[in-house]
GROMACS .gro file of C-alpha atoms in nm:
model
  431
    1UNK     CA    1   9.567   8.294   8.631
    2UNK     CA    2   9.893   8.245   8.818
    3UNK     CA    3  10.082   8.498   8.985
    4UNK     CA    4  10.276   8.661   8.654
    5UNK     CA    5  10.488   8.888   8.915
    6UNK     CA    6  10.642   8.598   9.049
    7UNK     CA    7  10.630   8.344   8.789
    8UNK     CA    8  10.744   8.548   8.464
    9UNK     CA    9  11.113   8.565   8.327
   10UNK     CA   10  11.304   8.795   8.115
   11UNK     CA   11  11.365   8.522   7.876
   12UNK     CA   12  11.030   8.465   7.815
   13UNK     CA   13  10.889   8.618   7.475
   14UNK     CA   14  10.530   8.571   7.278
   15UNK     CA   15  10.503   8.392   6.986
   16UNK     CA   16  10.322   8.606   6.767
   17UNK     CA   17  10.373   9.021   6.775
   18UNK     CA   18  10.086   9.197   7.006
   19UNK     CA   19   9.945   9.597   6.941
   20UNK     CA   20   9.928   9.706   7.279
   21UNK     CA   21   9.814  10.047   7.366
   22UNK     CA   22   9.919  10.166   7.699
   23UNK     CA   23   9.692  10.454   7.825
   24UNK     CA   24   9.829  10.710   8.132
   25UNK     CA   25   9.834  11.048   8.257
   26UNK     CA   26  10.190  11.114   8.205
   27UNK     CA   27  10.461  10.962   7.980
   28UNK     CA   28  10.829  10.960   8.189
   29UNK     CA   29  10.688  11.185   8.443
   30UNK     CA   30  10.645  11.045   8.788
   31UNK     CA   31  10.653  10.696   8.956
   32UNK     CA   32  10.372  10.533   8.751
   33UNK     CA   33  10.460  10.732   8.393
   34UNK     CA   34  10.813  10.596   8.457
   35UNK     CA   35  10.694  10.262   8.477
   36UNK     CA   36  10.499  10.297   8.171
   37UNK     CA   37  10.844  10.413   7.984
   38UNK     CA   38  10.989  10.147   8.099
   39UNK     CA   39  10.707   9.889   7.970
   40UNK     CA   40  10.711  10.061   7.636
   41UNK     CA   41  11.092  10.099   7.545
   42UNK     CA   42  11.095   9.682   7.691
   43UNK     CA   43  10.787   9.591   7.438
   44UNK     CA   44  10.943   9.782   7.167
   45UNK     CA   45  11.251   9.600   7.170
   46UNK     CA   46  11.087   9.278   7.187
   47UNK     CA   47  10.952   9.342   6.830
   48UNK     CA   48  10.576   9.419   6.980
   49UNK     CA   49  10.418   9.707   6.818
   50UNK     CA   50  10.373   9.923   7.169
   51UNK     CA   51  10.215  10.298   7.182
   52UNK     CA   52  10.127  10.493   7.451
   53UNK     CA   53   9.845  10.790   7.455
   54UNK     CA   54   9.863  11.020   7.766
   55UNK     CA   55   9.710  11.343   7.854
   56UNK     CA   56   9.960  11.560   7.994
   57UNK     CA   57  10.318  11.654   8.047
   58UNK     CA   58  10.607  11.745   7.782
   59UNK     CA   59  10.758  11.550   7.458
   60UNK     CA   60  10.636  11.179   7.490
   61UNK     CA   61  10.814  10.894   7.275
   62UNK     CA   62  10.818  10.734   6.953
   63UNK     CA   63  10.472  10.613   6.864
   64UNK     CA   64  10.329  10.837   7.177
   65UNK     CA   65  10.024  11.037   7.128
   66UNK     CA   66   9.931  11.272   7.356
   67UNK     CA   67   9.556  11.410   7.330
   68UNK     CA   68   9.495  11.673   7.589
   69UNK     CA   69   9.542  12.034   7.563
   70UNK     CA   70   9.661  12.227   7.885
   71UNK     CA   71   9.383  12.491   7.886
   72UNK     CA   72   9.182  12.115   7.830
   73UNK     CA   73   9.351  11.945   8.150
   74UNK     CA   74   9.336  12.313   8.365
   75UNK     CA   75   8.968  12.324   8.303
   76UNK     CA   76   8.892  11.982   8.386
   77UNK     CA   77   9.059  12.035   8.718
   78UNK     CA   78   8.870  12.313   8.766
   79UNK     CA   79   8.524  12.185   8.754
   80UNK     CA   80   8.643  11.875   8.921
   81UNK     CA   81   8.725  12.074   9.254
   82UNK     CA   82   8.416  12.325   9.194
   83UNK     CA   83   8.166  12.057   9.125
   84UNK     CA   84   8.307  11.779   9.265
   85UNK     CA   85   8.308  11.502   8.994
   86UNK     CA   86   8.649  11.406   8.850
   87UNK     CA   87   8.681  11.183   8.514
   88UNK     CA   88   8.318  11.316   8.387
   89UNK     CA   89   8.485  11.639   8.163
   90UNK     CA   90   8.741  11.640   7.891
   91UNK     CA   91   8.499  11.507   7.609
   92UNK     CA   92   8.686  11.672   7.389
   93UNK     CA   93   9.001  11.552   7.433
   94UNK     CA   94   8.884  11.185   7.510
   95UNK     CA   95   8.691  11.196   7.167
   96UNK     CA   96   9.072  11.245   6.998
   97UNK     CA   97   9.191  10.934   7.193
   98UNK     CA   98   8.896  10.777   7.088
   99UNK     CA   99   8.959  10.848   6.695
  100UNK     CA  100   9.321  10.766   6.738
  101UNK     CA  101   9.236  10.412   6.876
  102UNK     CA  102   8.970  10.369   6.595
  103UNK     CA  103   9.330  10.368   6.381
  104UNK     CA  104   9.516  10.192   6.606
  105UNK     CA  105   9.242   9.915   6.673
  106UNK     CA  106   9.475   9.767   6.944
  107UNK     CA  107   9.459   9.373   7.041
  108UNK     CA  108   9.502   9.487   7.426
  109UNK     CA  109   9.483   9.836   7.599
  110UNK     CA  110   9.721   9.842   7.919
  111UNK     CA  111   9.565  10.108   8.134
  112UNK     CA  112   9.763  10.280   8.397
  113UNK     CA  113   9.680  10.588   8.619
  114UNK     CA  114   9.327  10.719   8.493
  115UNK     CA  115   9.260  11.018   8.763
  116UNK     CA  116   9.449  11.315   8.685
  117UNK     CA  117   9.192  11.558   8.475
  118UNK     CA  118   9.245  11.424   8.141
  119UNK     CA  119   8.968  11.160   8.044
  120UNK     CA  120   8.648  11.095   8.049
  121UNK     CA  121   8.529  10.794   8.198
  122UNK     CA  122   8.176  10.696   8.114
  123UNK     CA  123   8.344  10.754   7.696
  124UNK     CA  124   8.647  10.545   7.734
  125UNK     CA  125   8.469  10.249   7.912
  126UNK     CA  126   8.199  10.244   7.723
  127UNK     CA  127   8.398  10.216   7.392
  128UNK     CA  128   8.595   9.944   7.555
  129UNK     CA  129   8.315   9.731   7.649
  130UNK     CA  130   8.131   9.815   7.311
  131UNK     CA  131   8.414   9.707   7.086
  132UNK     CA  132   8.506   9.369   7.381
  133UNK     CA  133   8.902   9.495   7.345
  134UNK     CA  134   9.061   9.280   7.644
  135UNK     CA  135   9.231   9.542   7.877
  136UNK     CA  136   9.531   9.494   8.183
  137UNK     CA  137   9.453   9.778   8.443
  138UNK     CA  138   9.756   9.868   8.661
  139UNK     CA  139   9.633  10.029   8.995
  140UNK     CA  140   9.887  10.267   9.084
  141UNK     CA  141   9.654  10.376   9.350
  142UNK     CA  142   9.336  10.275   9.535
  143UNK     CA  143   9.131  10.534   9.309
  144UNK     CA  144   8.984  10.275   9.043
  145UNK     CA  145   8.768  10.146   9.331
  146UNK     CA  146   8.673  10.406   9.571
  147UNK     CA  147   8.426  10.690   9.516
  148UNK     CA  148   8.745  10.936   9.404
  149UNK     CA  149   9.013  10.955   9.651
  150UNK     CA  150   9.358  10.827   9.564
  151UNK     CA  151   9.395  10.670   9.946
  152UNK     CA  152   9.136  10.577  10.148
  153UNK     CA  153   9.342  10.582  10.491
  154UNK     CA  154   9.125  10.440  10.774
  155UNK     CA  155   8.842  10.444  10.531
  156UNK     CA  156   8.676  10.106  10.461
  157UNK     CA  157   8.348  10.285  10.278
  158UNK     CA  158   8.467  10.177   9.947
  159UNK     CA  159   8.378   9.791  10.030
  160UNK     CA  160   8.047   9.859   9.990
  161UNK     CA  161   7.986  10.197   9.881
  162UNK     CA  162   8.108  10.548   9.925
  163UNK     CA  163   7.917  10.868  10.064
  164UNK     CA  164   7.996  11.159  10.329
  165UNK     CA  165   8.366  11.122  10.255
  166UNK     CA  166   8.650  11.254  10.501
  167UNK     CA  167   8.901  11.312  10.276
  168UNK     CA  168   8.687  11.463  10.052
  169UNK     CA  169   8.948  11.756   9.997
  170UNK     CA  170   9.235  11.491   9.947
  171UNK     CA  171   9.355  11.485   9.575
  172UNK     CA  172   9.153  11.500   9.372
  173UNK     CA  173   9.018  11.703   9.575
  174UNK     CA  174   8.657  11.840   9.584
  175UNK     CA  175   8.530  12.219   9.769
  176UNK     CA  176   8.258  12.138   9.838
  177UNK     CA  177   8.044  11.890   9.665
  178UNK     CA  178   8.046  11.535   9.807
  179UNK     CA  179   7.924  11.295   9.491
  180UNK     CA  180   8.151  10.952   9.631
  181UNK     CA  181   7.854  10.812   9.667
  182UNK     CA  182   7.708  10.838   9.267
  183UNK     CA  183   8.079  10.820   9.159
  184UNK     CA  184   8.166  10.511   9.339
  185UNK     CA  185   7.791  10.328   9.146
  186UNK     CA  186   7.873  10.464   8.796
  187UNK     CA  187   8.260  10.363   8.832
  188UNK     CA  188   8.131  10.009   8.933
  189UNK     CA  189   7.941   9.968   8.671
  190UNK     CA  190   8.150  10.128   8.401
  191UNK     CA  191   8.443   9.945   8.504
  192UNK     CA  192   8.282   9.629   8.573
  193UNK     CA  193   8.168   9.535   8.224
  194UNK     CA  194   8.360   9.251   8.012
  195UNK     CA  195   8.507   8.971   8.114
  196UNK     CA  196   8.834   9.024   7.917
  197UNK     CA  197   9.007   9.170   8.212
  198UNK     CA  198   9.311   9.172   8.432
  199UNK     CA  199   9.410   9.404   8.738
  200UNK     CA  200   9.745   9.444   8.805
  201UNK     CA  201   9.895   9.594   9.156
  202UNK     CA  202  10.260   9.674   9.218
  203UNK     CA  203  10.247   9.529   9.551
  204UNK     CA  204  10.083   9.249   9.753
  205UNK     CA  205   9.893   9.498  10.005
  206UNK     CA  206   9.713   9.667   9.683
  207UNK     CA  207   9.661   9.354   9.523
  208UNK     CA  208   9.465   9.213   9.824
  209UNK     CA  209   9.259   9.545   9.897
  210UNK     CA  210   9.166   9.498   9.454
  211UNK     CA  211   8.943   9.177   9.566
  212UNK     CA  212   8.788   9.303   9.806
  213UNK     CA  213   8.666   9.576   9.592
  214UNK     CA  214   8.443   9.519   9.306
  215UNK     CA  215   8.676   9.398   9.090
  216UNK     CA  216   8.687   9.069   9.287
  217UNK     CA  217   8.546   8.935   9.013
  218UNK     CA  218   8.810   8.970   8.791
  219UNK     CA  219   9.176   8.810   8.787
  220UNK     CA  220   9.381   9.054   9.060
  221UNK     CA  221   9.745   8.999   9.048
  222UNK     CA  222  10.098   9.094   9.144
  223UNK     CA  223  10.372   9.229   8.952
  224UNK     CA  224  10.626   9.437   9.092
  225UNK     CA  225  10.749   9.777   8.936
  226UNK     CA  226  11.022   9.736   8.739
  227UNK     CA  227  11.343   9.976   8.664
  228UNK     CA  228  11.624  10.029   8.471
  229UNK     CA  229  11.883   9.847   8.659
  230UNK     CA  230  12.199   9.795   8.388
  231UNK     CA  231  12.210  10.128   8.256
  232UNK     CA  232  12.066  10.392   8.477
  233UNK     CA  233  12.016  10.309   8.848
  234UNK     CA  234  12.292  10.083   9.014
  235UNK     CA  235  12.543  10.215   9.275
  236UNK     CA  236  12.755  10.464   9.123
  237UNK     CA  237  13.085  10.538   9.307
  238UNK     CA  238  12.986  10.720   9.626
  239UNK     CA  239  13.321  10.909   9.639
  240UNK     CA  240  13.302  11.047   9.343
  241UNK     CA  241  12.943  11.156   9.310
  242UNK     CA  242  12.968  11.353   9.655
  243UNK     CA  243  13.307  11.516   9.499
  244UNK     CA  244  13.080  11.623   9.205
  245UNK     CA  245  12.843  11.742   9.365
  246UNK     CA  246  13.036  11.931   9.649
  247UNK     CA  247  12.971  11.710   9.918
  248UNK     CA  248  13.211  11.585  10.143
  249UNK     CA  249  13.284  11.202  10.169
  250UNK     CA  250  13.238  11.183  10.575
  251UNK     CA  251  12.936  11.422  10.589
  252UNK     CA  252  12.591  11.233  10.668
  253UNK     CA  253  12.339  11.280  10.411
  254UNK     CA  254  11.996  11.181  10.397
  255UNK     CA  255  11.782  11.187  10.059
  256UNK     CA  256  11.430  11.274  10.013
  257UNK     CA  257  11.189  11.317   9.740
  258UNK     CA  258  10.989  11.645   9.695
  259UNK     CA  259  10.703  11.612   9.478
  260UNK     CA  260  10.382  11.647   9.588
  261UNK     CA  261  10.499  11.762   9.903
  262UNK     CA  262  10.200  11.990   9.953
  263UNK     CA  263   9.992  11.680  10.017
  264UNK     CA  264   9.968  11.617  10.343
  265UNK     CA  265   9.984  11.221  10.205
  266UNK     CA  266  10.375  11.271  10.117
  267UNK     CA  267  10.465  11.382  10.494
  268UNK     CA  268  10.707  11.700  10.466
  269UNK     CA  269  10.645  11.761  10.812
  270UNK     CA  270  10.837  11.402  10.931
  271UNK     CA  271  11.148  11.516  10.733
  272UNK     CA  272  11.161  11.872  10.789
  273UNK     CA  273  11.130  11.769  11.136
  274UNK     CA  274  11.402  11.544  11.125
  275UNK     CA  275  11.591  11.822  10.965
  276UNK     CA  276  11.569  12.004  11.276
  277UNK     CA  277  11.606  11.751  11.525
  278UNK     CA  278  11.945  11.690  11.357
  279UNK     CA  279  12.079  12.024  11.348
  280UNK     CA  280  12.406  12.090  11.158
  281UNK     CA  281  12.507  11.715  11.208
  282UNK     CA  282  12.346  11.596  10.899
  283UNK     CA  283  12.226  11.765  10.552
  284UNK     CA  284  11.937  11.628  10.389
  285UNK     CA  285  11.859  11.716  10.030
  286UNK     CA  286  11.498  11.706   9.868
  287UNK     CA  287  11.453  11.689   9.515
  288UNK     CA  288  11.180  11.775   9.304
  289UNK     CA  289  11.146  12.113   9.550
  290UNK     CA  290  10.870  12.336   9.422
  291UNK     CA  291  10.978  12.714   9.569
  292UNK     CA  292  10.588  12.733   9.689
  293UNK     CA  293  10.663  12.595   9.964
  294UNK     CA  294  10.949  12.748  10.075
  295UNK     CA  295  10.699  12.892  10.387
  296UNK     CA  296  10.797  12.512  10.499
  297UNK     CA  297  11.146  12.537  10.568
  298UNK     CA  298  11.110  12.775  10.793
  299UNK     CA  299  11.337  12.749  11.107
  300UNK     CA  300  11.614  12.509  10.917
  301UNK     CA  301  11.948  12.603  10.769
  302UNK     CA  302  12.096  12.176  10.665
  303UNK     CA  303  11.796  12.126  10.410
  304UNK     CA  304  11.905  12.123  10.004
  305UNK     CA  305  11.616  12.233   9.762
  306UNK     CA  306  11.656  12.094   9.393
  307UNK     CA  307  11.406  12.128   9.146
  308UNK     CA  308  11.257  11.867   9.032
  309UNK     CA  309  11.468  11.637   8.752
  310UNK     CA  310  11.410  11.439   8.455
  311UNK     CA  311  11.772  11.302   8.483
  312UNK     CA  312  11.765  10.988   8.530
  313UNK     CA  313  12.117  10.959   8.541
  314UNK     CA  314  12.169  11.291   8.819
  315UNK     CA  315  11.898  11.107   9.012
  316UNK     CA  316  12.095  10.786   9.046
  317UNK     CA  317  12.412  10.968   9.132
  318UNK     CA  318  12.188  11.137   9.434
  319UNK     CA  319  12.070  10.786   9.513
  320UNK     CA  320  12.390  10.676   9.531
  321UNK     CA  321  12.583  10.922   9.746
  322UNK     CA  322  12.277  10.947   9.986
  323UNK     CA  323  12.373  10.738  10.317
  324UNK     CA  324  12.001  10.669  10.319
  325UNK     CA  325  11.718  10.749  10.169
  326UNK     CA  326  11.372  10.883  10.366
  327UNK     CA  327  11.014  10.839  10.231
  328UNK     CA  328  10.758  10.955  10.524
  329UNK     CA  329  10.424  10.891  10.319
  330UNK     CA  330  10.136  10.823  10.560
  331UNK     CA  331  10.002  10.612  10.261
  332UNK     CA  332  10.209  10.453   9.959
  333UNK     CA  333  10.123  10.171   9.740
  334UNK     CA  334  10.480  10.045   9.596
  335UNK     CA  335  10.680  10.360   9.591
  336UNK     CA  336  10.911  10.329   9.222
  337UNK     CA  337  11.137  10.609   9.402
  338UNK     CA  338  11.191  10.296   9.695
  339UNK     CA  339  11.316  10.073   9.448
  340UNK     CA  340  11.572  10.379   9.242
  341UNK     CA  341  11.730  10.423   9.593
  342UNK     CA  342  11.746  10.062   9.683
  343UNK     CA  343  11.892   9.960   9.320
  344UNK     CA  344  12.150  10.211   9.378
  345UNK     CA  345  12.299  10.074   9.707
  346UNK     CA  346  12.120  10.312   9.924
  347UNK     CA  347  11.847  10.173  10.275
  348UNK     CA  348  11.520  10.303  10.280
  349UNK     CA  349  11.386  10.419  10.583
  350UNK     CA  350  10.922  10.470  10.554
  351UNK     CA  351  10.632  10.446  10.732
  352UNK     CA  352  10.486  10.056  10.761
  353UNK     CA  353  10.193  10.178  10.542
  354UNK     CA  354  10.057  10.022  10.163
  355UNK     CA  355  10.330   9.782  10.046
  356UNK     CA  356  10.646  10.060  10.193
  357UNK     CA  357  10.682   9.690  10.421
  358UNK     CA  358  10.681   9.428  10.158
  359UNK     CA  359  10.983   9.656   9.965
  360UNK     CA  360  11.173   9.687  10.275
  361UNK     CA  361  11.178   9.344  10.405
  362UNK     CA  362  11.460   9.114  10.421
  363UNK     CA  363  11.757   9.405  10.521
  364UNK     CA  364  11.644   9.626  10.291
  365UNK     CA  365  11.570   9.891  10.517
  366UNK     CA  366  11.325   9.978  10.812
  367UNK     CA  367  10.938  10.072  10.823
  368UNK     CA  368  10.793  10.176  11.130
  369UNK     CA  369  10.471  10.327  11.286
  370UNK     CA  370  10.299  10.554  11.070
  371UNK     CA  371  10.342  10.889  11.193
  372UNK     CA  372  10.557  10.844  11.492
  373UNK     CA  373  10.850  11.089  11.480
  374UNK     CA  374  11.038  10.939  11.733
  375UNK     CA  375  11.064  10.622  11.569
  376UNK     CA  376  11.143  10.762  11.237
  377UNK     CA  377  11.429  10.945  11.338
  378UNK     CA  378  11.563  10.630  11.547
  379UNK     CA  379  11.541  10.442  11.244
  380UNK     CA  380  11.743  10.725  11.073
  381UNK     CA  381  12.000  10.756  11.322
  382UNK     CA  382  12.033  10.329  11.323
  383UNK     CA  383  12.107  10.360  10.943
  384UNK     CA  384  12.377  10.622  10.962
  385UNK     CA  385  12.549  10.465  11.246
  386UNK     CA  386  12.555  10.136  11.092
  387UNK     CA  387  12.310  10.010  11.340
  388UNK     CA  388  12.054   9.879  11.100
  389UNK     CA  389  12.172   9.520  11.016
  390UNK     CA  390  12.081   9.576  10.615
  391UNK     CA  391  12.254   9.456  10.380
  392UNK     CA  392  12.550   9.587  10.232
  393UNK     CA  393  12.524   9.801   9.930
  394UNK     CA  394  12.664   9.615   9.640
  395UNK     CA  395  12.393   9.281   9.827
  396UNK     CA  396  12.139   9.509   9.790
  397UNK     CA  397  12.146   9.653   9.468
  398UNK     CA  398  12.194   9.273   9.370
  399UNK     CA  399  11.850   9.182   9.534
  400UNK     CA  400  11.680   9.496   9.313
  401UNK     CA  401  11.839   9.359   9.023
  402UNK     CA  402  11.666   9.023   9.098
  403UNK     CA  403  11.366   9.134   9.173
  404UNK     CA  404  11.309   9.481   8.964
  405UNK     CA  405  11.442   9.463   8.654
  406UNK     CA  406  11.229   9.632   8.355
  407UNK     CA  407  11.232   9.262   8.151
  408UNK     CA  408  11.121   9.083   8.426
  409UNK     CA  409  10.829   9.323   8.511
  410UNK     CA  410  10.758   9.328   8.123
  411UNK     CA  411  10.814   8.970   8.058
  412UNK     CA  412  10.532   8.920   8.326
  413UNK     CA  413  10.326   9.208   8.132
  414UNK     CA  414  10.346   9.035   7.836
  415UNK     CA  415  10.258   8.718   7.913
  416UNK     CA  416   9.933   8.858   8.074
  417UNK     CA  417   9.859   9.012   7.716
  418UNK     CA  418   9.909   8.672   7.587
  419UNK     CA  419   9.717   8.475   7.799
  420UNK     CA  420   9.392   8.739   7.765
  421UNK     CA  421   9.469   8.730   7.379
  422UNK     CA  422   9.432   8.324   7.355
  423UNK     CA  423   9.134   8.342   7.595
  424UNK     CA  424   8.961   8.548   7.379
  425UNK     CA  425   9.046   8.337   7.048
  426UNK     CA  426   8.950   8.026   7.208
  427UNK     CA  427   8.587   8.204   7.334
  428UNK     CA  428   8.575   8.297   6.940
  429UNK     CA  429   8.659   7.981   6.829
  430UNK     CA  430   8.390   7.793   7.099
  431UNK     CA  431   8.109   8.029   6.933
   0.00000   0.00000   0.00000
């Protein structure tokens, strides 16, 4: 199968109408539930009968289903971090999911991010493989292939098997009980079953890392996260978004995102250190701020909390009168909050980890040593002094629109339902 990412256009449609069933955590809420928004609202115009079932968060969509409870998702999460085995609770709820689909009977099922509390493994997959429906997994993350950690860091266990895990207390996190080791077996052979599969990544570095996991076996691809580039994030008029928002149009501002920031992962400490390294010449402004972790700001007075936003269009107009926008994780895959800032005008400044280098090639910004302060806030300083050699903002935002657009990524999406679909009606046919 060729690389859809690269070779797909929005022009492209399917000849005959698909029922695809997109299955996530989240719907709208976060990186990977925005991408899955975007997917459905793109199939949905295309005349493709499209639903999504997710587990938690607020008010989904038209033809969205969500199946989880929150006392359902809480105590999941509970036994997960008191016993130590995540995706093996919620029978419950996954038995609703499983009824719905039953209904649906879907031609494809599109999963997305699977961790999170909400499912049960072992019932989904072996419903899948018991009823052959051809599936498209997007990794979001490493977790589909290692024992249960989201990142595996320095870790290379997960080539051939996981046990006495170091980040055992890494989301989602266990106490005290290490079971990698059993998790990463039954995952392998749950998820290993059927031939009617695809995996997805966002980004060339996760792609790569998918074969050499046990899903080498399968078709591993590329195709890039996708946004809404013509009517929600492209470079608003810097002027007048800093006049809205009181900021003045000479003062230096740097943008960061907040969520998650109590994961060590995300790397509050780089920006908050920044923060105070730049004193009162600069004001950076986190969004998504959870007041829990005020404790962190400790020792600043140019940092500006805002809670976190379902907005779209007040995110963009951040984006856009940011002079550059910071993302310190110490491990990323292809960060959708990257490609917002970028499609707005604004450089990206990261940490060479996961694919942060593959978005921020060609001018589009800088990535340096994980973890190295110094550099980081070089970097910084380069980008607010003009010193970067990026390109310009409207070039920029052109090269997102190229590259990012929500009907290219789901032109490329659907042709990968198509091409599963035929492949299983000529294996039908050939029996």
């Amino acid at each position: 199968m060729q690389d859809l990412g690269e070779e797909a256009t929005g022009a492209e449609k399917q000849d005959e109408n698909m029922k695809i069933l997109q299955i996530n955590s989240h719907y709208n809420q976060g990186g990977a539930a925005r991408i899955v928004a975007c997917i459905h609202r793109q199939l949905l115009a295309h005349g493709q009968e499209a639903y999504v079932a997710y587990g938690r968060g607020g008010k989904g969509t038209s033809n969205g289903y969500r199946f989880n409870t929150v006392p359902e998702v809480w105590l999941s999460a509970l036994c997960s971090r008191v016993f130590g085995r995540n995706g093996w609770y919620n029978r419950a709820a996954t038995r609703r999911l499983l009824r719905y689909m039953d209904g649906l009977k879907p031609d494809v099922i599109h999963l997305h991010t699977l961790h999170g509390y909400y499912l049960n493994f072992p019932m989904l997959f072996r419903y899948i493989n018991r009823h052959r429906i051809p599936c498209v997994w997007t990794f979001h993350d490493c977790h589909a292939f290692t024992g249960n950690c989201g990142y595996f860091f320095d870790c290379d266990k997960w080539k051939e098997g996981c046990s006495v895990c170091p980040y055992l207390r890494n989301y989602p996190a266990s106490q005290w009980f290490d079971h990698t080791g059993e998790m990463w077996r039954q995952k392998r052979e749950l998820f290993t079953q059927g031939a009617e599969k695809v995996i997805v990544t966002p980004s060339c570095w996760l792609t790569e890392q998918a074969k050499q996991s046990y899903f080498g076996g399968y078709p591993c691809i590329t195709i890039h996260n996708g946004i809404d580039t013509k009517q929600v994030f492209y470079p608003r008029d810097r002027r007048s978004c800093r006049e809205k928002y009181g900021f003045g149009p000479e003062e230096k501002l740097i943008l960061g995102i907040a969520v998650g920031y109590r994961d060590e992962r995300k790397g509050a400490k780089y920006i908050i250190q920044l923060a105070k390294d730049f004193g009162s010449g600069v004001k950076v402004i986190l969004i998504g701020w959870n007041r829990e972790n005020d404790a962190m700001l400790e020792g600043t007075d140019n940092i500006l909390t805002i809670p976190n936003t379902a907005d779209a269009d007040m995110l963009a107009e951040y984006y856009s009168l940011a002079d550059v926008f910071v993302i310190p994780s110490l491990a990323e895959n292809y960060a959708t909050t990257t490609v917002e800032a970028m499609a707005c005008g604004t450089p990206v400044v990261g940490f060479a980890v996961g694919g942060i280098p593959e978005q921020l090639q060609g001018g589009r910004g800088i990535a340096v040593k994980a973890g190295d302060q110094v550099l980081f806030e070089e970097a910084v300083r380069r980008v607010l002094e003009g010193r970067g050699g990026l390109l310009e903002r409207e070039a920029l935002a052109g090269v997102i629109r190229e590259e990012n657009s929500t009907e290219k990524m789901t032109a490329a999406y659907e042709r990968v339902y198509g091409e599963l679909l035929g492949k299983r009606g000529a294996e039908q046919r050939g029996r």
